[in-house]
mmCIF file of C-alpha atoms in Angstrom:
data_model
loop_
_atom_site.group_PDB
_atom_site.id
_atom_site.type_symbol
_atom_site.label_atom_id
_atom_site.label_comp_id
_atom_site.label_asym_id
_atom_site.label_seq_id
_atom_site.Cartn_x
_atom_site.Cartn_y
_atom_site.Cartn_z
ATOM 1 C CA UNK A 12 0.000 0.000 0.000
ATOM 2 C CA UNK A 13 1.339 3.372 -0.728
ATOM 3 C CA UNK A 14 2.365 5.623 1.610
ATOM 4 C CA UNK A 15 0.194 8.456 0.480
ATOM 5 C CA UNK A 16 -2.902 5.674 -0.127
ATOM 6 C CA UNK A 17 -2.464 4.617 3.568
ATOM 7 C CA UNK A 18 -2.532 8.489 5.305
ATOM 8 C CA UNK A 19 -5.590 9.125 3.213
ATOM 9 C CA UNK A 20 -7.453 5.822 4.581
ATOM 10 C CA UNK A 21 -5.893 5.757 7.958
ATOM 11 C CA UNK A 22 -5.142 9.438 8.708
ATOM 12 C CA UNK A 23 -2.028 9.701 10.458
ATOM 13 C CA UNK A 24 -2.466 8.154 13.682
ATOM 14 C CA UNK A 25 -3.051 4.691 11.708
ATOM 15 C CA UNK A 26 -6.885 3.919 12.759
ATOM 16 C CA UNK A 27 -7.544 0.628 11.175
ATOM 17 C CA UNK A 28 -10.660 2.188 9.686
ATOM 18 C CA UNK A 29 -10.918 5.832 7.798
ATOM 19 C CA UNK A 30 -13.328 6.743 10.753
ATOM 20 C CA UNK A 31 -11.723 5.130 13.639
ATOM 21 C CA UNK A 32 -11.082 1.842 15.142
ATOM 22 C CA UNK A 33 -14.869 1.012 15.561
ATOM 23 C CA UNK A 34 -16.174 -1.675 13.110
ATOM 24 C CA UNK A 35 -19.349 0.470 11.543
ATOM 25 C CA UNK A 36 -21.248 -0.547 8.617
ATOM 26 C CA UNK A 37 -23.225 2.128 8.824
ATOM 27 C CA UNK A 38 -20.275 4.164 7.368
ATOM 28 C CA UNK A 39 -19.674 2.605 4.628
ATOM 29 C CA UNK A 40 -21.257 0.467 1.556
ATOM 30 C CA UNK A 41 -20.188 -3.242 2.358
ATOM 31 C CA UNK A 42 -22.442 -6.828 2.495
ATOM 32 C CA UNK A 43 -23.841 -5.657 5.767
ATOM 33 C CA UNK A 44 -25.172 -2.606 4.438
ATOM 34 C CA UNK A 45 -27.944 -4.254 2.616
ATOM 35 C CA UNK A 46 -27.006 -1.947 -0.566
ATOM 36 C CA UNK A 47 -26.558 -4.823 -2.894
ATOM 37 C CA UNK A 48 -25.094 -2.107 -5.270
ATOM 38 C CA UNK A 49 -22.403 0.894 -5.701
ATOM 39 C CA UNK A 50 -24.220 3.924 -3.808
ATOM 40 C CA UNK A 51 -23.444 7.411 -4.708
ATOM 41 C CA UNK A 52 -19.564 9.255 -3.394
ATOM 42 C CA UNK A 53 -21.577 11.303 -1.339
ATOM 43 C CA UNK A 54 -23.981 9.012 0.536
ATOM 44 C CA UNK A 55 -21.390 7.734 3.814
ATOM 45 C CA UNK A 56 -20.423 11.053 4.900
ATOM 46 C CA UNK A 57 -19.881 9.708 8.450
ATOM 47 C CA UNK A 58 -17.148 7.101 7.226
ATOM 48 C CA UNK A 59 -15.076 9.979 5.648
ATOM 49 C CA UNK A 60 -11.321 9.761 6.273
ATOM 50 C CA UNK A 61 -9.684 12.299 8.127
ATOM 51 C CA UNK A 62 -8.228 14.222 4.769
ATOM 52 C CA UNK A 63 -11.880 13.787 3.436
ATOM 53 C CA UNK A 64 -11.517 10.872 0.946
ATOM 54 C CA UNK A 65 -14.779 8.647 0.795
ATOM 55 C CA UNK A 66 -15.607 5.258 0.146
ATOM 56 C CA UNK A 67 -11.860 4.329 1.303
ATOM 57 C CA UNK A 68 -14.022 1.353 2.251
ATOM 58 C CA UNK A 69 -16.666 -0.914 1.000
ATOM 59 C CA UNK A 70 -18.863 0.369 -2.424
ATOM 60 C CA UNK A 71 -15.786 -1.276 -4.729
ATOM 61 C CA UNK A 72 -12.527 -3.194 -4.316
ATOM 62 C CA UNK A 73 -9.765 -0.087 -5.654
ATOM 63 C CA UNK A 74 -7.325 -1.738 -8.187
ATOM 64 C CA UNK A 75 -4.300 -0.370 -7.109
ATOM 65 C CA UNK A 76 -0.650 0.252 -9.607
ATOM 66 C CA UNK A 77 0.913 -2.496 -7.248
ATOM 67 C CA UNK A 78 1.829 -5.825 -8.698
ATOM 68 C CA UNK A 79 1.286 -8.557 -6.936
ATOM 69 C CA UNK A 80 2.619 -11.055 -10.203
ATOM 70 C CA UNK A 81 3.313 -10.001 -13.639
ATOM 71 C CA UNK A 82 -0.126 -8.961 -14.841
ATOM 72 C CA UNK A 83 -2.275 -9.067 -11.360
ATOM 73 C CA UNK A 84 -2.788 -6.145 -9.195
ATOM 74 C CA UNK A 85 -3.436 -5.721 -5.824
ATOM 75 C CA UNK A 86 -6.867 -4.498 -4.360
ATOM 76 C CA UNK A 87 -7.725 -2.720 -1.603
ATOM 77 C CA UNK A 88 -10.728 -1.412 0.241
ATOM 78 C CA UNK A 89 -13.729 -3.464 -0.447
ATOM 79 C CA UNK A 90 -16.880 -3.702 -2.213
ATOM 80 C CA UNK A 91 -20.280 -3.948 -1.456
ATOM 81 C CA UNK A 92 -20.232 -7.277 -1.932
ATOM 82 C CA UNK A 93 -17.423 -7.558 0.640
ATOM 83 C CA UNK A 94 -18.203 -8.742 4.266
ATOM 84 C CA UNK A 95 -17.343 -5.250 6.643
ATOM 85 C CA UNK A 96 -14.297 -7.122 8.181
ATOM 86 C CA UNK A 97 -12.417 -7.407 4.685
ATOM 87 C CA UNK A 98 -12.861 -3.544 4.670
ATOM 88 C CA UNK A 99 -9.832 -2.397 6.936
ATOM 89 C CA UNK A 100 -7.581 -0.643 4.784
ATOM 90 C CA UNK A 101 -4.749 -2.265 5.909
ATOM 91 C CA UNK A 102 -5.825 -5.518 4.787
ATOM 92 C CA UNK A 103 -5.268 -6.426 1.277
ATOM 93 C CA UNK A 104 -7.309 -8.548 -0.799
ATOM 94 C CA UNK A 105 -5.080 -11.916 -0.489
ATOM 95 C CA UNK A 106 -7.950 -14.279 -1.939
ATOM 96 C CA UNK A 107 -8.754 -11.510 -5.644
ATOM 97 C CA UNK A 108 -6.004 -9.865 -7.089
ATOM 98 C CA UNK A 109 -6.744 -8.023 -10.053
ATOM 99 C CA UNK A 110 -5.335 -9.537 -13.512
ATOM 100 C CA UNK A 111 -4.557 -7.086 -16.538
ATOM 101 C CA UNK A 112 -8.225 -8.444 -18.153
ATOM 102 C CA UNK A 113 -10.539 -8.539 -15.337
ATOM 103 C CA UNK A 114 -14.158 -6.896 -15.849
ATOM 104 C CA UNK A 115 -16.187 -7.485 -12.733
ATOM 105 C CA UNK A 116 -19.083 -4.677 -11.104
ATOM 106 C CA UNK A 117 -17.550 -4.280 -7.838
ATOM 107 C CA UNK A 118 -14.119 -3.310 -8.513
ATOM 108 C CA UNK A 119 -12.812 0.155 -9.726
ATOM 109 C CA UNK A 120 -9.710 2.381 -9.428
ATOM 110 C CA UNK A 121 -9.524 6.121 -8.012
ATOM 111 C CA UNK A 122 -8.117 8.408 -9.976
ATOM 112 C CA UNK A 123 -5.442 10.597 -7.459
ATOM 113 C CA UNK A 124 -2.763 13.726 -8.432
ATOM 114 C CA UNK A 125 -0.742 15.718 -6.183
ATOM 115 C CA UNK A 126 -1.858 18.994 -5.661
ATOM 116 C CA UNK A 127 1.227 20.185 -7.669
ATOM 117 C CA UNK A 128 0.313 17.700 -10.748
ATOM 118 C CA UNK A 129 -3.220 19.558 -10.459
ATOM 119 C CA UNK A 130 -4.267 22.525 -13.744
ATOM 120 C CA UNK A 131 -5.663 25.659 -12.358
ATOM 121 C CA UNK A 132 -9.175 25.593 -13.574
ATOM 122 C CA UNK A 133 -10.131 28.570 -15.885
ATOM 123 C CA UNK A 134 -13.320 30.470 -15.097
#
């Protein structure tokens, strides 16, 4: 996991969840949820991290630039499909990597820049 990946789930104190060290799946969009889908950014505003990412857990598995083998990827984060325990950010997904032609509905990727990589918007 990436150093930047893990302050943004964890916060810097290292809470095993983005909200704390309470298992809640109220605060996020895993199997215990009762979703049985992806759910909108927006909807878990209690499970924010502390830098104000969402969905850092449960809603989909993030398919992360890490190799696990040539071609397979590592995943992190859960999905909705994903019991609440497999949601701590600190725990990879052992048992699914993701390989280079994978299509599946509950995993997805987050799209992240440094501020400095970042273009002004024009107004």
């Amino acid at each position: 996991m990436t150093h930047r990946r893990r302050r943004a789930a964890r916060g810097t104190s290292g809470r095993n969840f983005p909200w704390g060290d309470q298992k809640t799946a109220a605060k996020c969009n895993v199997r215990e949820a009762g979703v049985e889908g992806t759910a909108s950014v927006s909807r878990y505003h209690s499970g924010v991290s502390p830098y104000g990412v969402y969905d850092m857990v449960g809603n989909v598995w993030e398919w992360l630039s890490t190799q696990t083998t040539p071609g397979r990827y590592e995943l992190r984060g859960s999905a909705f499909t994903s019991p609440l325990f497999r949601g701590a950010p600190a725990v990879p997904n052992d048992a699914n990597d993701a390989n280079d032609t994978m299509h599946d509905d509950d995993t997805g990727f987050r799209c992240v820049a440094t501020p400095e990589q970042m273009t002004p918007r024009r107004r």
